[in-house]
Amino acid sequence: MVTLDGPSPAAQTPSRKSSLPGKAKREEDSRRRHYLFETYYCYSQQYPLTLMVLAIIIGICLALIAIFFIRGMRVSENLAFIVTVFVALGVFFSTLILVCVESVFQKCMRAFSLFIWACLVAMGYVFIFEGGVINAWDQVSFFLFITFIAYTMLPLCMRDAIFASLLSSVSHIVSMSVYLSLSERPPELLPHQLLANAVVFICGNLVGAYHKHLMDRALQKTFKDTLNCIKSHTKLESEKKQQDHLLLSVLPLYIALEMKAEIIERLTGPKDGQPQLENCNNFHNLYVKHHKDVSILYADIVGFTRLASECSPKELVLMLNELFGKFDQIAKENECMRIKILGDCYYCVSGLPVSLPTHARSCVKMGLDMCQAINKLREATGVDINMRVGVHSGNVLCGVIGLQKWQYDVWSHDVTLANHMEAGGVPGRVHITDATLRHLDEAYQVQEGNGHLRDPYLKEHQITTYLVIDPRAEEHYCEATLAHDPSDSAKIRASVRMTRYLESWGAAKPFAHLNQRDSLPVETPTFNHMDIPMGNLERYRSQRGLEEEVHERISEVIDGLNSQRQWVKSDHFNRVTLYFNTKAMEKEYRTTPIPAFMYYTACACLIFSCNFIIQVLISQKNAVLGISYGVTFFLFLLILFTCFVGHFSKCTQKGPTGLQWISSISASVSNKPWLRVTLATVTIFLVLAMALFNFFFLPQPSGPIPCNNSNHSLVLVEDERIFEARHFFTVPYYMYCCLLGLLACSLFFRMNFELKMILLVLALVIYNVIFLYTHSRLSDYYTCHLYPNASLEGGLRPGLLKDPKLMGSFSFFIFFFTLLVLARQNEYSCRLDFLWKRKFRQEREKIETMENLNRVLLENVLPAHVAVQFIGQRRKNEDLYHQSYECVCIMFASIPDFKAFYSETDVNHEGLECLRLLNEIIADFDELLSKPKFSGVEKIKTIGSTYMAASGLNAALGPECPQDSERNCMHIGVMVEFAVAMMGKLDFINKHSFNNFKLRIGINHGPVIAGVIGAQKPQYDIWGNSVNVASRMESTGVLGKIQVTEETNNVLCRLSYTCHYRGVIEVKGKGELNTYFVSTDLARSSSQGNMLN
């Protein structure tokens, strides 16, 4: 479990968080994010590196002890040294035990760092002043080690690291300068040696600071990528939940999954390069299934039409939403599935999608509950409305047809019969057929229904009907109703009384889940515990926003981090080599561009320059030194030019055309792995080689090494020049140049670990062979000069770290293991950062697909301009969408011949093949909507074989868009053209299917109310007298004709359409109306044609 340094900011003030103003909330989130980053940095980088540096230091102590006793050195002569090493071993081992307790480390991280640093500095001074002659070069390598790990491995901030490193470096230079300058025999060239020490420390500080800067930036990027990935995953889960809610609000699960898969395939394209499968029969996909033994319920609110005419748009939508929301609740309680809402008609089915033995009883019970709810409403408000319910049992075809505005529907002769059972029913009663009665198993008492007397269809098909007797009819419901005061009815409109009472039912609002993103349960990402560490924090998920969710998951990431994390088996990494398990991912990682590569080479050039300065200060000046460094400097200039030339692209673009290719060189270095690796290898090789190249041209001593005479003065004669042995102090400084060369490997942050290891191993072996074997005589002569009586009894012998040869070899191993640990940790961090970025990119692609899918789904439920009200904006949850329009054109287009065409036989799979043809017809009509010309036409729904559409719903509203009336009515002409295009589509289908279907079309325009109702299955619909008249225009029309009202005819004539007077017809509920047929040749003026097309 993550143990943090005190409670987090979020945990300190949980009760105030919700009341904080926006600015304070942002500041709190910023503080919390900074706190999480610091904790993430601690556990991902600082904690494992602290454990590793302690392990290295303990290894140093053990190695010193082992070498001390193997060499047979006397404890009495090196008592301070051996006591210091043993004490340090105990101290650092105890510190390691304490650091292993993560909570202790988190609380005392800075104290641990300073304590380790102080102990190392103390050890360094003991090694300087004990065990032999004190020289200016003493323990420069050890203090360089302290400086380097203060930046790279100790958990210090940049400021503290700079302070600790500079203090240790400056203290070494000052102490050496003071002590040696005051000694009896100050070393020759002491200022040169001290300056060389200063260059070594400056270089170590700069390299360490740059390395820390790179690591800090990399960790910040990784944390940011982690944060983005978790945000993306959280959003993706939310999008999936929205998507599922949205799709399941329209379609049952078994059809929704099938259609969702098809949409995703269409949005993302075929996978793995496989060609997309074409439909072999050239038909659109049909999502329709056959179900047997179901019961169908139709219910109509009697008296609602008159009531709706008195309502405002808001009242009407609220009233319908509350009523149908209540019916949806009743349907759910009785295991029924609502199919569709048609105006004030509600119908549902029991036994879908899973077969239900008690489907008839469930439907009848639902009908009785609906009647009871309306009775309560009538008693409470005094509004004269009632419920007429019809139920029939049989078989259905259910599913979705068409390409747009999906609505789950049912088809069959039994569905038609159930519809007529409602039409021939009695207000306040449930009207059932003999088939339903047989399935009731005498659960209810019935009486003769005489439906044939009220509906000709029932009489024609000789259907015996019954009315169900509600066993609760005699019960009194006063406790559940509001007292109705007749005096109040006269004062308040019926619609207002209805609205006030219905609000008490508290029906859910359509698409409420879309604006309650935070309340959606989100599953934890299934990322592997190594490559993207996720802990298993037990926690209670309350309602929260995205930031709280992200912060909680970041805490899980931090909880999963520990020093062994990169060694745990992973689905993505090889735990030893850190290679990705898939070749494609490994190749992608290795080919990732490295824009910062140029800075790696620049810093390597800095080390090279520091080595040059050191060798100029302490080494013999000769032609070889000048020529070798001159040539190498030229090579480095070429490398730097290759890397940085891209920064001068503006200059090359203005120059000759033949030079413009030069600016692309640096981009090639950053983007092409082979070129990048080659340059990095060459750069490191040059630094490593030049650190030692001039060492081979030092004067070489010859003859035996005399170290048994205190008065012996060794003089070498070579090339007629005299070179004294005391000048061999250059040997340790060449070792320090080699150590700085090793540091160059750590600068190439994104270089592969195996290449770094190969270079380090080669350098370690070669350096040790040179200094310990092939050219060890230089070190031996210098040691003999410092300790001339070492072989005599009682003579002064060099301590373990006073021998230049042994000190250098030991330092090589220390830096080798330190740099190897850092290289692996850097490799792990880089690969982890790459994996986060890759996962974030994949999550973003998934989110884009999900967002597109949500948009497609929502726009298949709602018009585009309505859909943005629910997803595109932060709509208040208590608001219902409703809108009134002054001029909307409504079209009903039916295929009356399809009823005769439809049959249920074994040959056509119980009517399935008939629906396949209807699906093709509706789909072709839907395809017309995708044409720019008909972008203003909105499909509302299909009712059996009737297609309902409207135009003018997406027009600008209000006085801010003043237009002349003719311009406002242009969409009516577009609707007529759409109707004609539908006729053309149907003729084309007739030609290929050998049928003779004809459309019967009715069009009207006028004011309507639009809104979205129903929480379980939200549905966009339009209501109003204009809609009813348009429906009557279709039902009283003629096959192959477009019938319009007189008002619509007048508009069309002004738009240059030709209409023919039909005459006066009787319209139910409207009386006699003058109607017209639109000429389908659409003879109009060219100017008007250009305007519409």
Coordinates of N, CA and C in Angstrom, one line a residue, residues 620 622 696-703 715-724 728 778:
Q620 N 52.8 15.7 -20.9 CA 53.9 16.3 -21.6 C 53.4 16.9 -23.0
N622 N 53.5 17.6 -26.6 CA 54.3 17.1 -27.8 C 53.4 17.2 -29.0
F696 N 50.0 6.5 -24.4 CA 51.0 5.6 -25.0 C 52.2 6.3 -25.4
F697 N 52.2 7.6 -25.5 CA 53.4 8.4 -25.9 C 54.1 9.0 -24.8
L698 N 53.8 8.6 -23.5 CA 54.6 9.1 -22.4 C 55.9 8.4 -22.4
P699 N 57.0 9.0 -21.9 CA 58.3 8.4 -21.8 C 58.2 7.1 -21.0
Q700 N 58.7 6.0 -21.5 CA 58.6 4.7 -20.9 C 59.9 4.4 -20.1
P701 N 59.8 4.0 -18.9 CA 61.0 3.6 -18.1 C 61.5 2.3 -18.6
S702 N 62.8 2.0 -18.4 CA 63.4 0.7 -18.8 C 64.2 0.2 -17.6
G703 N 64.4 -1.1 -17.6 CA 65.2 -1.7 -16.5 C 64.4 -2.0 -15.3
V715 N 66.3 8.3 -12.7 CA 66.3 9.2 -13.9 C 66.3 8.4 -15.1
L716 N 65.4 8.7 -16.1 CA 65.3 8.0 -17.3 C 65.9 8.8 -18.4
V717 N 66.6 8.2 -19.3 CA 67.2 8.9 -20.4 C 66.6 8.3 -21.7
E718 N 65.9 9.2 -22.4 CA 65.2 8.7 -23.6 C 65.2 9.8 -24.6
D719 N 65.7 9.6 -25.8 CA 65.7 10.6 -26.9 C 66.5 11.8 -26.4
E720 N 67.5 11.6 -25.6 CA 68.4 12.7 -25.1 C 67.6 13.7 -24.3
R721 N 66.5 13.3 -23.7 CA 65.7 14.2 -22.8 C 65.7 13.5 -21.4
I722 N 65.6 14.3 -20.4 CA 65.5 13.8 -19.0 C 64.1 14.0 -18.5
F723 N 63.5 12.9 -18.0 CA 62.1 12.9 -17.5 C 62.2 12.2 -16.1
E724 N 61.9 12.9 -15.1 CA 62.0 12.4 -13.7 C 60.8 11.6 -13.4
F728 N 55.5 11.2 -13.1 CA 54.5 10.2 -13.4 C 53.2 10.3 -12.7
L778 N 54.7 2.2 -15.5 CA 54.6 3.7 -15.2 C 54.0 3.9 -13.8

